[in-house]
mmCIF file of N, CA, C and O in Angstrom:
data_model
loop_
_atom_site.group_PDB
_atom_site.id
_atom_site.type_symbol
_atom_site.label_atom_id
_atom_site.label_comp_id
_atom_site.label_asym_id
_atom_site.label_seq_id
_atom_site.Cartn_x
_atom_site.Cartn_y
_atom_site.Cartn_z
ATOM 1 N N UNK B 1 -4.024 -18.245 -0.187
ATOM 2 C CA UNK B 1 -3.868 -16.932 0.372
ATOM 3 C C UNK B 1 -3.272 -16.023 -0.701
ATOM 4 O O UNK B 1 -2.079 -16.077 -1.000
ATOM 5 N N UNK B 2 -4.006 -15.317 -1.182
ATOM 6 C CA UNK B 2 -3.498 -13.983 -2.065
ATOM 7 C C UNK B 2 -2.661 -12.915 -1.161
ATOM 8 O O UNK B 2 -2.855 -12.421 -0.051
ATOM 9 N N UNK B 3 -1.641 -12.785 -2.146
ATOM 10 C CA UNK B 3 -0.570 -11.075 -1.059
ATOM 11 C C UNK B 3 -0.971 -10.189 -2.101
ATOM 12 O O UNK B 3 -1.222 -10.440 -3.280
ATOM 13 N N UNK B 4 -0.990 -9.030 -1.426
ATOM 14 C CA UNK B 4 -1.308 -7.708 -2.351
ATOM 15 C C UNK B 4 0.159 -7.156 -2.669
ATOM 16 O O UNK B 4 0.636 -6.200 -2.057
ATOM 17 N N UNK B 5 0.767 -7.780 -3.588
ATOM 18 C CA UNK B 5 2.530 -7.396 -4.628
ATOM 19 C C UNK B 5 1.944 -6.055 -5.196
ATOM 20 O O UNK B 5 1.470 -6.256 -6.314
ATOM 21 N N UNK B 6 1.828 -4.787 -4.796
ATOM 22 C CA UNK B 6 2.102 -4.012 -5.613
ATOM 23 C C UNK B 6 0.859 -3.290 -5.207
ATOM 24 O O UNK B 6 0.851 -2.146 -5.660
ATOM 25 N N UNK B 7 -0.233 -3.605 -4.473
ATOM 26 C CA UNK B 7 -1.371 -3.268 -4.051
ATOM 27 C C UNK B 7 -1.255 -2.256 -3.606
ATOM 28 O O UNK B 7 -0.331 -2.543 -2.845
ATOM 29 N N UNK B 8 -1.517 -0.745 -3.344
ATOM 30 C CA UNK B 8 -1.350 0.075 -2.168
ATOM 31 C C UNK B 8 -3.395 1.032 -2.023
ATOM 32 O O UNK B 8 -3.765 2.179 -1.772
ATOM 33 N N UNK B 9 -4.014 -0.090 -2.306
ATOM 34 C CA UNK B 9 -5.352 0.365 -1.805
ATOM 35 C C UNK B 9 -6.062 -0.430 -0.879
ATOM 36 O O UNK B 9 -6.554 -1.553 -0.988
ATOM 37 N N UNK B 10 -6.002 0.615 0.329
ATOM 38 C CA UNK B 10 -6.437 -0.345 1.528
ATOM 39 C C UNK B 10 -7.678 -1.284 1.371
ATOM 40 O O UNK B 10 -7.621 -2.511 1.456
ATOM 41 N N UNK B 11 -8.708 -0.615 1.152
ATOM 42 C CA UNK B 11 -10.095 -1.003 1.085
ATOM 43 C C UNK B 11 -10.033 -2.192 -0.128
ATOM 44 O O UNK B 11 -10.772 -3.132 0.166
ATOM 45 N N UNK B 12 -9.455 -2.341 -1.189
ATOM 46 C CA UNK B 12 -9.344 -2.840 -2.393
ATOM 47 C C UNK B 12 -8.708 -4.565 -1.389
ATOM 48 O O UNK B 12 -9.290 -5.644 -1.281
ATOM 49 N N UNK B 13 -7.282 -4.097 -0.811
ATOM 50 C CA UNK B 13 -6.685 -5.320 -0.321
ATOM 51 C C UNK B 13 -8.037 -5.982 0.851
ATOM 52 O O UNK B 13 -8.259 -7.187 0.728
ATOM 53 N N UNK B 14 -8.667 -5.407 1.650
ATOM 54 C CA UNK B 14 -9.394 -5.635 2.751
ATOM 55 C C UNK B 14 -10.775 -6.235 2.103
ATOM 56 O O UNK B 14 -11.224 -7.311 2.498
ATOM 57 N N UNK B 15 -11.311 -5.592 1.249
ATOM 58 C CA UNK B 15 -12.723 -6.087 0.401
ATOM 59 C C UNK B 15 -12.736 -7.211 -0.493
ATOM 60 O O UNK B 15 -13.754 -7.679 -1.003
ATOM 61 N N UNK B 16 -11.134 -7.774 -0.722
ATOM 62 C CA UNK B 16 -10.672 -8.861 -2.111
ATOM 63 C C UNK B 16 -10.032 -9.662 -1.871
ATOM 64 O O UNK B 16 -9.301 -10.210 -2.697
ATOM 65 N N UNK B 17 -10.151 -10.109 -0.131
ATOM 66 C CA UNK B 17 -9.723 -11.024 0.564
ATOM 67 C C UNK B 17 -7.925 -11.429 0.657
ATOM 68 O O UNK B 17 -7.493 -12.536 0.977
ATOM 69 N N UNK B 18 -7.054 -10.186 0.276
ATOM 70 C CA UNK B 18 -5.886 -10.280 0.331
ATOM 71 C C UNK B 18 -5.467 -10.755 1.845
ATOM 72 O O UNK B 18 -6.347 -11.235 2.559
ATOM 73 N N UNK B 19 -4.020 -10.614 2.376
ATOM 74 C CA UNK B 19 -3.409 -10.998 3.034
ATOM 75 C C UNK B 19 -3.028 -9.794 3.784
ATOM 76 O O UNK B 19 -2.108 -9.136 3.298
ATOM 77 N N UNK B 20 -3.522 -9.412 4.798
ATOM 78 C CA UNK B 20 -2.929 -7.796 5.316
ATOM 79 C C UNK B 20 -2.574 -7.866 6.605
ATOM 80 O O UNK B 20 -3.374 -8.176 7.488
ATOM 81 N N UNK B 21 -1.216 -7.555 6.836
ATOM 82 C CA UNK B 21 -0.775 -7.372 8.413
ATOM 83 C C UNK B 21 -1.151 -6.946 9.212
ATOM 84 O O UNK B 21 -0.323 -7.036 10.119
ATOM 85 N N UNK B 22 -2.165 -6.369 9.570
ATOM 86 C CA UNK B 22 -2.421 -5.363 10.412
ATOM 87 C C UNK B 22 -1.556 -4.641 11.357
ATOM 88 O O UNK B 22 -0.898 -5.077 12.301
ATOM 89 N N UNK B 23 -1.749 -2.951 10.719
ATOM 90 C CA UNK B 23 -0.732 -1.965 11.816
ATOM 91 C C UNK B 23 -1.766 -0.988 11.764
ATOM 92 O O UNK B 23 -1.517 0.126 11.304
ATOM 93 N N UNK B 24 -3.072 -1.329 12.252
ATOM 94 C CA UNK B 24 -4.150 -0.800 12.760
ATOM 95 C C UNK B 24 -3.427 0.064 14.168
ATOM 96 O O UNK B 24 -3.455 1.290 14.275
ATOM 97 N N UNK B 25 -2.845 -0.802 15.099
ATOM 98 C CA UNK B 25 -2.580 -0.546 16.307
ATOM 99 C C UNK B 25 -1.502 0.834 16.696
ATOM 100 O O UNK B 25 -1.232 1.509 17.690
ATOM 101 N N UNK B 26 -1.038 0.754 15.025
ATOM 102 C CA UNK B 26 -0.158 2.045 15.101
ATOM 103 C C UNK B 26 -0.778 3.374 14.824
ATOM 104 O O UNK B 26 -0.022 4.344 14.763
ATOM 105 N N UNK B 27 -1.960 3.529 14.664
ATOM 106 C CA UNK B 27 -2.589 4.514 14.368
ATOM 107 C C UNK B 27 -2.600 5.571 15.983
ATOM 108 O O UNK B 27 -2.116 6.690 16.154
ATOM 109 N N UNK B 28 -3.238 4.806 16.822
ATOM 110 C CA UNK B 28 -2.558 5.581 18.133
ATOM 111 C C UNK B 28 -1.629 6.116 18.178
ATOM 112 O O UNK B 28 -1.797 7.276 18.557
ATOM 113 N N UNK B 29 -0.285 5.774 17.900
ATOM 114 C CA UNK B 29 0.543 6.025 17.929
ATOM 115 C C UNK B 29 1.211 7.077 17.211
ATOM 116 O O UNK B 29 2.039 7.765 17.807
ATOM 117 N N UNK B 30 0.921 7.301 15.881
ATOM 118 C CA UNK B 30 0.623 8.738 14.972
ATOM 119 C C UNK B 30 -0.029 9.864 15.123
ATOM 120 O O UNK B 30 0.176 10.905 14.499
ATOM 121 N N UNK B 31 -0.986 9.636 16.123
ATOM 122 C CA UNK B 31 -1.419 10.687 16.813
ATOM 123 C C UNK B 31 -0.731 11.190 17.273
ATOM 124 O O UNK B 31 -0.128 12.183 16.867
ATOM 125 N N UNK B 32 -0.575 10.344 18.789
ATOM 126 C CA UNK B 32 0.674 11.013 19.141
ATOM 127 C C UNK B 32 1.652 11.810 18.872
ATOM 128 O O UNK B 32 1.921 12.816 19.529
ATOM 129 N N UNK B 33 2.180 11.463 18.005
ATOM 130 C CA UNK B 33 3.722 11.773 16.997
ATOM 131 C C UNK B 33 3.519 13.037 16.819
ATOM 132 O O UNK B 33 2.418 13.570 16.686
ATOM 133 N N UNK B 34 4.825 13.688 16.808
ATOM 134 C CA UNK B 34 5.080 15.070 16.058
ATOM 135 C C UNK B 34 3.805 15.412 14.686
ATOM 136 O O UNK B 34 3.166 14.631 13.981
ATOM 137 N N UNK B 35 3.837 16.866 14.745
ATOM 138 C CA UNK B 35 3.216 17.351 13.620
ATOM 139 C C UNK B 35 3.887 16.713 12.220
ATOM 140 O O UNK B 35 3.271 17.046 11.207
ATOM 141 N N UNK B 36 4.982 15.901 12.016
ATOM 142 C CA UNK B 36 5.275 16.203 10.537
ATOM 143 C C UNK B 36 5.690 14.380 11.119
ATOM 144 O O UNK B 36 6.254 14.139 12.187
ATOM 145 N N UNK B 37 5.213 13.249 10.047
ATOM 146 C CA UNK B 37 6.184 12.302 10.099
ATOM 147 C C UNK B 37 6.914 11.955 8.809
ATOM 148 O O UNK B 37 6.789 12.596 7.765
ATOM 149 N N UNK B 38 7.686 10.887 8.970
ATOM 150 C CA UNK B 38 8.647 10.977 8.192
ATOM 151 C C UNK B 38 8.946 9.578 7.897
ATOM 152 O O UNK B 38 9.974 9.273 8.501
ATOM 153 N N UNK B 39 8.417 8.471 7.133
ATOM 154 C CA UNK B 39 8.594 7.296 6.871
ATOM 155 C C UNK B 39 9.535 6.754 6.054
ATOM 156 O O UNK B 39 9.427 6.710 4.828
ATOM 157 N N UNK B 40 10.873 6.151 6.971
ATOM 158 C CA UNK B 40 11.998 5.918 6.063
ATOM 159 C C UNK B 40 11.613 4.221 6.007
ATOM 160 O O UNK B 40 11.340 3.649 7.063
ATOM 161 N N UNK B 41 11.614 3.597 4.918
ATOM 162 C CA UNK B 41 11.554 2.156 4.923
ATOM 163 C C UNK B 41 11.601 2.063 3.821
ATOM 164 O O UNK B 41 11.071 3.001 3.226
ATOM 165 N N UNK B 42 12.199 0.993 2.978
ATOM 166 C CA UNK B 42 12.940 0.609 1.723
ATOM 167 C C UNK B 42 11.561 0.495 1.027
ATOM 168 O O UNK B 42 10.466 0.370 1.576
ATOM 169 N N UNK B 43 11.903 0.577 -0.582
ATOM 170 C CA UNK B 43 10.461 0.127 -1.356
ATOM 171 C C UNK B 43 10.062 -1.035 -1.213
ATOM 172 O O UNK B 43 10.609 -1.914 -0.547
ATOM 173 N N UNK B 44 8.599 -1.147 -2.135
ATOM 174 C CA UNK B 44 8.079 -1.925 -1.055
ATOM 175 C C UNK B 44 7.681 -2.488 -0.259
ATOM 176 O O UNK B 44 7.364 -3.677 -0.217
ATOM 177 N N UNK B 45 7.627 -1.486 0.707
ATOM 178 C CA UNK B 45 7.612 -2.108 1.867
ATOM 179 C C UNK B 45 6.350 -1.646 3.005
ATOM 180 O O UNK B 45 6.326 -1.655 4.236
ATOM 181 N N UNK B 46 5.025 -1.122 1.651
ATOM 182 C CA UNK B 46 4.168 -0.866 2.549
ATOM 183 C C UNK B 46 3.761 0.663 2.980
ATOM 184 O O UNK B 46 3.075 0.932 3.966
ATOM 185 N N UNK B 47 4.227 1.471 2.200
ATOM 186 C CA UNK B 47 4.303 3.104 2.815
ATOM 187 C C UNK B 47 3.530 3.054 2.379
ATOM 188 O O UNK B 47 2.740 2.653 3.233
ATOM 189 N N UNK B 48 2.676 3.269 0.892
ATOM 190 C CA UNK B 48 1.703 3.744 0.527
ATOM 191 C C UNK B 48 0.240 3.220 0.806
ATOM 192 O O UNK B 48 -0.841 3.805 0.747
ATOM 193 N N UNK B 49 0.631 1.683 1.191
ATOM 194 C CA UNK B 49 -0.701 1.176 1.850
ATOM 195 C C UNK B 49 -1.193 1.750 2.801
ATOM 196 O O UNK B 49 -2.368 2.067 2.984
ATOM 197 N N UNK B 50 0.303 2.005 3.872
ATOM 198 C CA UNK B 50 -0.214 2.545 5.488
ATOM 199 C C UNK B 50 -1.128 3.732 5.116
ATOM 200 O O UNK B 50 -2.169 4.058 5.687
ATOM 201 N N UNK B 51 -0.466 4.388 3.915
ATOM 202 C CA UNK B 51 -0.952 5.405 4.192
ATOM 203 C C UNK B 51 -2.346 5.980 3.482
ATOM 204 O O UNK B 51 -2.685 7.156 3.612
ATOM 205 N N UNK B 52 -3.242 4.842 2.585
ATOM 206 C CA UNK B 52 -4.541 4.216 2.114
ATOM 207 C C UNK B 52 -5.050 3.966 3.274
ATOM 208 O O UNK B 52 -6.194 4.379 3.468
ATOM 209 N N UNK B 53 -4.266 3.133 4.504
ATOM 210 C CA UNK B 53 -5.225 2.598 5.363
ATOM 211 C C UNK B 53 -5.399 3.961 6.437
ATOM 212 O O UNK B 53 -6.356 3.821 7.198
ATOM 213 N N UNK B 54 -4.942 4.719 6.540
ATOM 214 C CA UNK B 54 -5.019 6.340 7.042
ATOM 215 C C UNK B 54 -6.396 7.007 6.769
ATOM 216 O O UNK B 54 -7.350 7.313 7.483
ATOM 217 N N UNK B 55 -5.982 7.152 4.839
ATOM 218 C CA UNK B 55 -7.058 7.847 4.453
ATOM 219 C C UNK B 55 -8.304 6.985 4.715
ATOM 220 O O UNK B 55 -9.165 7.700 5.229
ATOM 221 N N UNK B 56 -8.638 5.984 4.590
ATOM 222 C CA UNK B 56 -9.807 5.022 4.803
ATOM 223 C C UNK B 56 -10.216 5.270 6.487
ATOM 224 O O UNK B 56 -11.356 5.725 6.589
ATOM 225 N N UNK B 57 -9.735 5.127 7.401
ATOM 226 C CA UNK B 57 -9.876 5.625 8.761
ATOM 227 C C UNK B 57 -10.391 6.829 8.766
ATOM 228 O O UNK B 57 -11.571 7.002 9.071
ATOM 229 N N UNK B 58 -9.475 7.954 8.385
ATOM 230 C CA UNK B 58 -10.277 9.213 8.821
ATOM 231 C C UNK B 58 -11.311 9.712 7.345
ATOM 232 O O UNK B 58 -11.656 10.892 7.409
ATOM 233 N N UNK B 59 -11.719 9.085 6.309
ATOM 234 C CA UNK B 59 -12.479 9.914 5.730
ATOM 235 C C UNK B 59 -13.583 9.604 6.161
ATOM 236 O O UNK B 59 -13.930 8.442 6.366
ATOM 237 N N UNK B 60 -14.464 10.877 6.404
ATOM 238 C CA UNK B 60 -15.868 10.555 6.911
ATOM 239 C C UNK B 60 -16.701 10.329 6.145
ATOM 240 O O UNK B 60 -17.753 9.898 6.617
ATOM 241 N N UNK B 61 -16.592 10.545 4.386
ATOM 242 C CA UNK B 61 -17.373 9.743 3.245
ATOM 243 C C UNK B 61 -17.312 7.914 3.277
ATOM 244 O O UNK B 61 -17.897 7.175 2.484
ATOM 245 N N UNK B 62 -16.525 7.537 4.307
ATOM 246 C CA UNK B 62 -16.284 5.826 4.369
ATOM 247 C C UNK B 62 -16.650 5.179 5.559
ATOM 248 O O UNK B 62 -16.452 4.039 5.979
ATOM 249 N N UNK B 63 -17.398 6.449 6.140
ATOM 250 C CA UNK B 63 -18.002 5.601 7.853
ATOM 251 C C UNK B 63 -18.948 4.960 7.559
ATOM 252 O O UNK B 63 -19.651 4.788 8.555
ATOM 253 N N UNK B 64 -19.300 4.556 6.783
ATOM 254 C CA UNK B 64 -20.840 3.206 6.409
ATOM 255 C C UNK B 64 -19.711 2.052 6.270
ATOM 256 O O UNK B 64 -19.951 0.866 6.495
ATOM 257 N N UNK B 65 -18.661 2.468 5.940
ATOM 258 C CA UNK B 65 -18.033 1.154 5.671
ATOM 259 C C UNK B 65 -16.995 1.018 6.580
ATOM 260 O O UNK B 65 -16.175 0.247 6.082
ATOM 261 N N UNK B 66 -16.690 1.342 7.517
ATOM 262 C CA UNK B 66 -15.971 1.303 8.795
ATOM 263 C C UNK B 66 -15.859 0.055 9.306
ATOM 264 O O UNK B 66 -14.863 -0.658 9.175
ATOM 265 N N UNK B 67 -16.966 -0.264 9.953
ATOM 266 C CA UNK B 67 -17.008 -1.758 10.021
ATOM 267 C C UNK B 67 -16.610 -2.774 9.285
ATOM 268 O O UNK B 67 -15.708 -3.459 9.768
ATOM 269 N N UNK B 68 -16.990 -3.040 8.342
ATOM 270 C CA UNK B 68 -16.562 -3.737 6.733
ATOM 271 C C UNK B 68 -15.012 -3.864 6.473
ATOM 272 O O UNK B 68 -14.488 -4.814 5.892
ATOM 273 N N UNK B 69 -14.261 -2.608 7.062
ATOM 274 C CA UNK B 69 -13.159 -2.524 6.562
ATOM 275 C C UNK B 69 -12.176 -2.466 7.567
ATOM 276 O O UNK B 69 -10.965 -2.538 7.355
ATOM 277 N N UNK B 70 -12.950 -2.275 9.149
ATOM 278 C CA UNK B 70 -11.632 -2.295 9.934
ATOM 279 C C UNK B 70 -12.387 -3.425 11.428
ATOM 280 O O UNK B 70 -11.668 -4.048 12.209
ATOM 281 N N UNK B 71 -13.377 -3.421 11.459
ATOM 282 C CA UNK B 71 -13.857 -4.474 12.316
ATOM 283 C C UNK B 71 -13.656 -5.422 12.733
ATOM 284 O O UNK B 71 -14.054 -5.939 13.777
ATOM 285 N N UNK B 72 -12.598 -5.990 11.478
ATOM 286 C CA UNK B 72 -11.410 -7.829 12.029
ATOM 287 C C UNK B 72 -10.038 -7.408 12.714
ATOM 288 O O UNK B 72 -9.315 -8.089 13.441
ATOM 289 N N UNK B 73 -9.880 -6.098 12.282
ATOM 290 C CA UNK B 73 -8.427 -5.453 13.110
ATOM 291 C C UNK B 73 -8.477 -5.298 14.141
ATOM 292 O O UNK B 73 -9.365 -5.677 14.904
ATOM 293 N N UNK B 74 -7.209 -4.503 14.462
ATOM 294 C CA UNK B 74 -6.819 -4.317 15.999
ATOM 295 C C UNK B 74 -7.429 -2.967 16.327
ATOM 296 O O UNK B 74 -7.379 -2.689 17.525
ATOM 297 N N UNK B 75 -8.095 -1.901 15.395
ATOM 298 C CA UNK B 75 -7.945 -0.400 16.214
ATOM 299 C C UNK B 75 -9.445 -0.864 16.703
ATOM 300 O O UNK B 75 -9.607 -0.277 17.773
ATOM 301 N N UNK B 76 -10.272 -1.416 16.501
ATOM 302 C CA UNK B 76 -11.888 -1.565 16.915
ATOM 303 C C UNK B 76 -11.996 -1.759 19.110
ATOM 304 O O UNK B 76 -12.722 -1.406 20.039
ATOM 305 N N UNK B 77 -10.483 -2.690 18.811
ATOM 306 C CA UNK B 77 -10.371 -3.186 20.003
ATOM 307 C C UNK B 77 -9.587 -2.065 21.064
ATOM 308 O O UNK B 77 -9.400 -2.297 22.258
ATOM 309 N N UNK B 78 -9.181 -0.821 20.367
ATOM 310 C CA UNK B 78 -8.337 0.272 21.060
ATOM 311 C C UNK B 78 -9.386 1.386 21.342
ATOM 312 O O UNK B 78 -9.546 1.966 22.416
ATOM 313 N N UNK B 79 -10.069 1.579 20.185
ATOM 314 C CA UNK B 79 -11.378 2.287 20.683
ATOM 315 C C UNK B 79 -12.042 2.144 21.449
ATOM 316 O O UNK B 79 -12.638 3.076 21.988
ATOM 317 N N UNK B 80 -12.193 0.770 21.809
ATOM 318 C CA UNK B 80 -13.414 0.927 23.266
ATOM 319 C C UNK B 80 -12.900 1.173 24.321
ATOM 320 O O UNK B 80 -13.503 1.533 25.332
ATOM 321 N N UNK B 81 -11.694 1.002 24.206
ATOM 322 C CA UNK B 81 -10.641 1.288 25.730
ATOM 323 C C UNK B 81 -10.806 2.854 26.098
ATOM 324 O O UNK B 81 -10.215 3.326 27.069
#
């Protein structure tokens, strides 16, 4: 099992068979949220991935690869709801 140490490109960790937590499920949840968020969490620890795996979600130049890249996660399974 490869970890992505230092990785912060979603598609890169997801396409190169890394090790990725999935916080697909929190994407709902950012919606939600206030206009402005504010991510306090030590280095490290994942900010810049979340926020690769953001841009990869909403750019609409990457919907051919939508599937490919989020189809084993959790948001596939929030969408049909």
């Amino acid at each position: 099992m490869k970890f992505p140490y230092g990785l912060a490109d979603f598609a890169a960790v997801i396409s190169e068979g890394y090790y990725y937590a999935d916080r697909t499920q929190y994407i709902h949840e950012f919606e939600q949220a206030s206009k402005y968020l504010l991510f306090l969490r030590p280095r490290r620890f994942g900010k810049s991935l979340i926020l690769s795996m953001l841009e990869n979600y909403y750019d609409v130049r990457k919907k051919d690869q939508f599937e490919a890249l989020f189809g084993h996660l959790h948001i596939p399974k929030l969408c049909e709801i």
